[in-house]
Short mmCIF file of C-alpha atoms in Angstrom, two decimals:
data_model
loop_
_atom_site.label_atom_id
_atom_site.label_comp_id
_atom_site.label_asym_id
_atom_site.label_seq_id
_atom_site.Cartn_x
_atom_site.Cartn_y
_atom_site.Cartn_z
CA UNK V 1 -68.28 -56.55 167.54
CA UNK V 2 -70.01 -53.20 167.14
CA UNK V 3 -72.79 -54.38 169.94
CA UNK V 4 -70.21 -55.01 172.17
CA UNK V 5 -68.71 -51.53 171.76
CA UNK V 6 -72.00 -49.67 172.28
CA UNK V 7 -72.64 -52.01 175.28
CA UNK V 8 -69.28 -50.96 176.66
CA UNK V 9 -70.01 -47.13 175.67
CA UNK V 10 -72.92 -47.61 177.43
CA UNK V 11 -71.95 -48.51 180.47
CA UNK V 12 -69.12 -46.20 180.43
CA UNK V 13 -71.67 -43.39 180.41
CA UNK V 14 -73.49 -45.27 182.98
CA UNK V 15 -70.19 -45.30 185.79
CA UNK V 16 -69.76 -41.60 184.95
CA UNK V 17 -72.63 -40.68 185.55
CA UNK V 18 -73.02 -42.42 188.61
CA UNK V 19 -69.71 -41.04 189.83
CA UNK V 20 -69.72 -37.75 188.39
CA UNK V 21 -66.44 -38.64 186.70
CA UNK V 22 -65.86 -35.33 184.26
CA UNK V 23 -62.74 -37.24 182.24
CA UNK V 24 -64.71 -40.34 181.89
CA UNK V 25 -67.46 -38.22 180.58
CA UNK V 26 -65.80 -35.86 178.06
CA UNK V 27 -64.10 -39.27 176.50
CA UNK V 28 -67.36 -41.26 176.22
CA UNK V 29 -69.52 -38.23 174.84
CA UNK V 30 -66.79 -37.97 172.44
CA UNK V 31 -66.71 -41.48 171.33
CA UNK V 32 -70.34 -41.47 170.66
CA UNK V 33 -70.19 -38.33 168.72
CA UNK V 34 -67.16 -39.57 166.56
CA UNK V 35 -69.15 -42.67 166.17
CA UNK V 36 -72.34 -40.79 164.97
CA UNK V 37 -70.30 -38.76 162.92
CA UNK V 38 -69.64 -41.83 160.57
CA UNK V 39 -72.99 -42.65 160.18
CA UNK V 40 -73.97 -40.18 157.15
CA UNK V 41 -73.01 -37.72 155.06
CA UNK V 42 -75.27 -35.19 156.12
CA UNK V 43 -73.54 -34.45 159.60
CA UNK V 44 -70.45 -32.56 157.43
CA UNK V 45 -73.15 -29.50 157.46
CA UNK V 46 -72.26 -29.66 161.10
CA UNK V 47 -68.66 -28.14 160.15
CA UNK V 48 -69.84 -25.80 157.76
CA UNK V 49 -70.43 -21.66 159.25
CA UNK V 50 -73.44 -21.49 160.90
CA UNK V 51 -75.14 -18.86 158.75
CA UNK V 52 -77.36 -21.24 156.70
CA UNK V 53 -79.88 -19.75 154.10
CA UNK V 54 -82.93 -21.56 152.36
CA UNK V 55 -80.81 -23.94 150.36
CA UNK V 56 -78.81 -25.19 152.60
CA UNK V 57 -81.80 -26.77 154.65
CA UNK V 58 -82.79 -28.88 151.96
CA UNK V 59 -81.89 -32.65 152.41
CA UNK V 60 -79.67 -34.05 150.24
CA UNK V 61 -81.75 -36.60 148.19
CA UNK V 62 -79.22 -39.48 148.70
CA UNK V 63 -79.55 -39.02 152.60
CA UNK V 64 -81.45 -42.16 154.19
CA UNK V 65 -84.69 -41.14 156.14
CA UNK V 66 -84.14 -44.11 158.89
CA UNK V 67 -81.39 -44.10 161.42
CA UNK V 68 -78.66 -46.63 160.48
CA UNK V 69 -79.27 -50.29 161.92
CA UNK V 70 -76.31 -49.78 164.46
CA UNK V 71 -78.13 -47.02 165.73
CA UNK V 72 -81.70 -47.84 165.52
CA UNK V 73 -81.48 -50.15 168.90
CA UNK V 74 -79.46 -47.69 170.68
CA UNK V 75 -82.03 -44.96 172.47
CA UNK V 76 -79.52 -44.90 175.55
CA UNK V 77 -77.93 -43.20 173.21
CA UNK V 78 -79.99 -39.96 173.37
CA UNK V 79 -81.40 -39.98 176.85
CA UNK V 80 -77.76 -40.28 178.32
CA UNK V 81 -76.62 -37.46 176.44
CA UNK V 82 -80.00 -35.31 177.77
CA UNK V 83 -79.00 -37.13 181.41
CA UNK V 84 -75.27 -35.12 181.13
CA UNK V 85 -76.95 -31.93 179.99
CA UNK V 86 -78.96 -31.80 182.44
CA UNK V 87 -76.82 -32.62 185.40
CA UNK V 88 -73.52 -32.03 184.55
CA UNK V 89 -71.58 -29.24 186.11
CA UNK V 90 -68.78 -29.70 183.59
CA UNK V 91 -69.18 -27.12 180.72
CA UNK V 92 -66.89 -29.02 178.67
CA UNK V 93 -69.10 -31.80 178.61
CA UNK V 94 -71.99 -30.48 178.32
CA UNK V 95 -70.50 -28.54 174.92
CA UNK V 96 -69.59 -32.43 173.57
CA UNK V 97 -73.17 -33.06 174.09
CA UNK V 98 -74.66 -30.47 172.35
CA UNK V 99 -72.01 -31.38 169.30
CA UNK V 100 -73.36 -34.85 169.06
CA UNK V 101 -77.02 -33.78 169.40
CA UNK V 102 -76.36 -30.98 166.43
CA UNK V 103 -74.57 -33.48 164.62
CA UNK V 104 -77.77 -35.50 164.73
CA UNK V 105 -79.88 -32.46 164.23
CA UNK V 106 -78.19 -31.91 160.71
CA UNK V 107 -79.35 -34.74 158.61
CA UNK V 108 -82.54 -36.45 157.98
CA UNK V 109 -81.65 -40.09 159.66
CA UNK V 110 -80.53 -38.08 162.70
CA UNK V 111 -84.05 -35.99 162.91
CA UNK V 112 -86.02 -39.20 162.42
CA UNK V 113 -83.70 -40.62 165.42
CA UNK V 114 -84.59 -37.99 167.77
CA UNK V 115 -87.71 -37.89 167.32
CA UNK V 116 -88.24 -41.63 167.94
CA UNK V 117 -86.50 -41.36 170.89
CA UNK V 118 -86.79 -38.03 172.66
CA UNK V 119 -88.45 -39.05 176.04
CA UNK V 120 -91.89 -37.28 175.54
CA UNK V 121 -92.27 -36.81 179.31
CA UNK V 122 -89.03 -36.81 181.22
CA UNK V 123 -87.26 -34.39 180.33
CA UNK V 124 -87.41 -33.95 177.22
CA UNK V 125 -84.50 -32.89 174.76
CA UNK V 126 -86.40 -29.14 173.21
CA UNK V 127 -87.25 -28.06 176.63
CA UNK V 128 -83.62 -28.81 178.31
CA UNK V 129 -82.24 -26.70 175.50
CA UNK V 130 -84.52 -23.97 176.34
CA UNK V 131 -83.31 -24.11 179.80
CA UNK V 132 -79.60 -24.06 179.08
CA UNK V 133 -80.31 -21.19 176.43
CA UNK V 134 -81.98 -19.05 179.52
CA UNK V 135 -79.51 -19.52 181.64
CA UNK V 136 -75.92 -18.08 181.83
CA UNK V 137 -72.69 -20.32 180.99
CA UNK V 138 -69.14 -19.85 181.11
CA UNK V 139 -68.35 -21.38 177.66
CA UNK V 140 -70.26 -19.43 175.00
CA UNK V 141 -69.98 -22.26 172.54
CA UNK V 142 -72.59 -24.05 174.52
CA UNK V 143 -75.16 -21.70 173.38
CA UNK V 144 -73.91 -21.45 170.08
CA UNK V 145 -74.61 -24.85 169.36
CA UNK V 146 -78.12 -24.74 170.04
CA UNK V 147 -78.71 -22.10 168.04
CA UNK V 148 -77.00 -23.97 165.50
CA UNK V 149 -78.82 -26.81 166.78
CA UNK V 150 -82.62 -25.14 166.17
CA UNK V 151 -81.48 -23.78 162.59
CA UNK V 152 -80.62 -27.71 161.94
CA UNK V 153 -83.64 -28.86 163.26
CA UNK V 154 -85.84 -26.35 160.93
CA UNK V 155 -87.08 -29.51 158.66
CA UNK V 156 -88.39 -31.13 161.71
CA UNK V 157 -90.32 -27.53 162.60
CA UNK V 158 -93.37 -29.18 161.59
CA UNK V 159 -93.45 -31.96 163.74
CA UNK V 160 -95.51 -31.56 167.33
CA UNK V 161 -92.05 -32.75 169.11
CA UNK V 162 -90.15 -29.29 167.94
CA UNK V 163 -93.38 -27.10 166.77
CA UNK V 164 -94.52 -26.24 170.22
CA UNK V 165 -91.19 -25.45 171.34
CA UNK V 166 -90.46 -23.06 168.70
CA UNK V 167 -92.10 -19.87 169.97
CA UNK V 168 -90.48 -20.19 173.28
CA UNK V 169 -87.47 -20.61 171.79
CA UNK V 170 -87.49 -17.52 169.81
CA UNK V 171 -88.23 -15.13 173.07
CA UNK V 172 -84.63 -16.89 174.18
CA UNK V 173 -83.11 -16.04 171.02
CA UNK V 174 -84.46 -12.55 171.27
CA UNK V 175 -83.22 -12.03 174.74
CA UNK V 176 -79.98 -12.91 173.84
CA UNK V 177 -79.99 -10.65 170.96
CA UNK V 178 -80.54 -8.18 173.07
CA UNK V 179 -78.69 -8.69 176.00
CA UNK V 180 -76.02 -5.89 175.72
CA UNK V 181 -73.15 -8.31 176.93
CA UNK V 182 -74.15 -11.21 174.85
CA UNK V 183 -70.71 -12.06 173.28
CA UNK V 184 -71.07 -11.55 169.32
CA UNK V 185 -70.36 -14.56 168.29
CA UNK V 186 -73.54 -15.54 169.78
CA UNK V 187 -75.40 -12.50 168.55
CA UNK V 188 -74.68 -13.72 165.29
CA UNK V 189 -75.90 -17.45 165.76
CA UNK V 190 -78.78 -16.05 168.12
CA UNK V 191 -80.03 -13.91 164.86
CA UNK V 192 -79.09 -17.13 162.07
CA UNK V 193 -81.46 -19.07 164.28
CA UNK V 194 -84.67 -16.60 164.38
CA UNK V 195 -84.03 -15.93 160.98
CA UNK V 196 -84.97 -19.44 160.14
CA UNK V 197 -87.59 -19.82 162.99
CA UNK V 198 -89.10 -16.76 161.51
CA UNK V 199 -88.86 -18.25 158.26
CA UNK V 200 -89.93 -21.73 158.57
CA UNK V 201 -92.26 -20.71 161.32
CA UNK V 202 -94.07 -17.51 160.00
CA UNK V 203 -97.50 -17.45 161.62
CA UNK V 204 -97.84 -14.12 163.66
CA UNK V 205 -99.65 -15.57 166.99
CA UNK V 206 -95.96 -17.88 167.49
CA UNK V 207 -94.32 -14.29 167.56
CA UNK V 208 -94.06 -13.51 171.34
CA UNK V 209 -91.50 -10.69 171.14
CA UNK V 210 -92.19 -6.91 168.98
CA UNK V 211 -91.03 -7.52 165.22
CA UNK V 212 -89.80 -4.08 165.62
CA UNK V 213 -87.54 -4.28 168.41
CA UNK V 214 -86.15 -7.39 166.33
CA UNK V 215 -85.71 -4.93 163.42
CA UNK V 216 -84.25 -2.16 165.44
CA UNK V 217 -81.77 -4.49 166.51
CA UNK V 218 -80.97 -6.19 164.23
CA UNK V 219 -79.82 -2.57 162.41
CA UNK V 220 -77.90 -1.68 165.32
CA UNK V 221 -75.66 -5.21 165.70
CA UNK V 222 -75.11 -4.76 161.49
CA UNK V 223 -74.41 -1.36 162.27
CA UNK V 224 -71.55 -2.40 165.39
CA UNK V 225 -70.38 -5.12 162.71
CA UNK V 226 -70.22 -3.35 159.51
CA UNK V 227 -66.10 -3.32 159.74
CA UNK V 228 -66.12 -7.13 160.03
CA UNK V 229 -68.08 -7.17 156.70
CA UNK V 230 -65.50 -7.34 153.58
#
C-alpha cells in the first residue's frame, strides 16, 4: 500500500542517515522526489529554463491549494530532506535535495506543504538555504537550484515563513553576482532570482546592497554575454 511505501522510505532515510550511507541516500532522496513529482501538474515548471518573468509565477487555476492526502501525513518528509542538507558531505545528495524541495517550491500544494511543515525553530528550511548559498560547493548546480528555488517560492514572499528571509537572501544573491569567479551559469540564476525578489519584494528598507552596484553589474555580465544572445 502507499503507507507502507512511505513507511519504508522513511526508514530508509532514517538508516542512512544514521550511517552516513551516501548510495542509500542519493536512492531514497530520489524516490521521494520522483514520488512528489507525480503529485501535480505544477512541478513540470521545475523543468522549464530558469529565467521566469511575471507570468510564469501565476498559479495555474486548476492547481489544488492543499497538499495531496498521501502527502499531507508525511512531514518526515521535509525535515529529513533539511536533516541531509544540513549534514551531508555528499554534494550529490545534497543537489537531489534541493530538486525535491524546488519541485515543491513550484506549485501551490507544494508551498502550502512547506509552510505547514517547515520546523519554525530547528533549523529551519529558508535559513539552511541561506547558509549553503554563502558558502562555497563543488557542484554549482547546488546553488542554482536555490536560486531557482527562491524565484519559485516568490508567491509565498508574503508569508512571515519566507518574508523575513528575503532581504538576506538578496545580499547572497548579490555577492554571488559579483564574485568575479562565480561560474555563469550561476550569474545568470543569481540575477533571475533578485530580479523577482526585487520585484515581488520592492520596498527600499529590504534592499541591503547599492541598487547601483546591482545596475553596474548587471551591464557588465550582459556586456561579457552579449555573444551568447541570438
Amino acid at each position: 500500500s502507499t503507507a507502507d511505501i512511505w513507511h519504508c522510505l522513511e526508514g530508509l532515510f532514517q538508516l542512512a542517515l544514521l550511517n552516513r550511507n551516501n548510495t542509500v541516500q542519493r536512492h531514497v532522496v530520489s524516490a521521494v522526489g520522483t514520488i512528489i513529482s507525480f503529485f501535480g501538474d505544477g512541478n513540470t515548471n521545475t523543468q522549464q529554463d530558469h529565467r521566469m518573468d511575471t507570468a510564469t509565477l501565476e498559479d495555474q487555476e486548476n492547481e489544488p491549494n492543499e497538499p495531496p492526502p498521501r502527502l499531507q501525513n508525511q512531514s518526515w518528509v521535509l525535515r529529513s530532506l533539511i536533516e541531509v542538507i544540513h549534514t551531508t558531505d555528499d554534494a550529490d545528495s545534497r543537489r537531489r535535495c534541493l530538486r525535491t524541495v524546488r519541485c515543491l517550491s513550484s506549485s501551490p500544494w507544494g508551498r502550502t506543504y512547506l509552510s505547514q511543515n517547515n520546523p519554525s525553530e530547528e533549523k529551519p528550511l529558508l535559513p539552511l538555504l541561506l547558509q549553503v548559498l554563502r558558502r562555497p560547493e563543488r557542484d554549482v548546480n547546488v546553488h542554482i537550484q536555490i536560486c531557482q528555488t527562491i524565484i519559485a517560492l516568490a508567491p509565498s514572499f508574503a508569508e512571515q515563513w519566507v518574508q523575513s528571509w528575503i532581504p538576506h537572501m538578496e545580499v547572497a544573491l548579490m555577492q554571488k553576482v559579483e564574485d568575479p569567479t562565480t561560474e555563469k551559469g550561476l550569474v545568470l540564476s543569481a540575477l533571475s532570482a533578485l530580479n523577482v525578489c526585487i520585484g515581488v519584494h520592492p520596498h527600499e528598507e529590504s534592499l541591503r546592497w547599492d541598487a547601483t552596484e546591482f545596475y553596474r553589474q548587471l551591464s557588465h555580465i550582459l556586456g561579457m554575454f552579449k555573444d551568447d544572445v541570438d
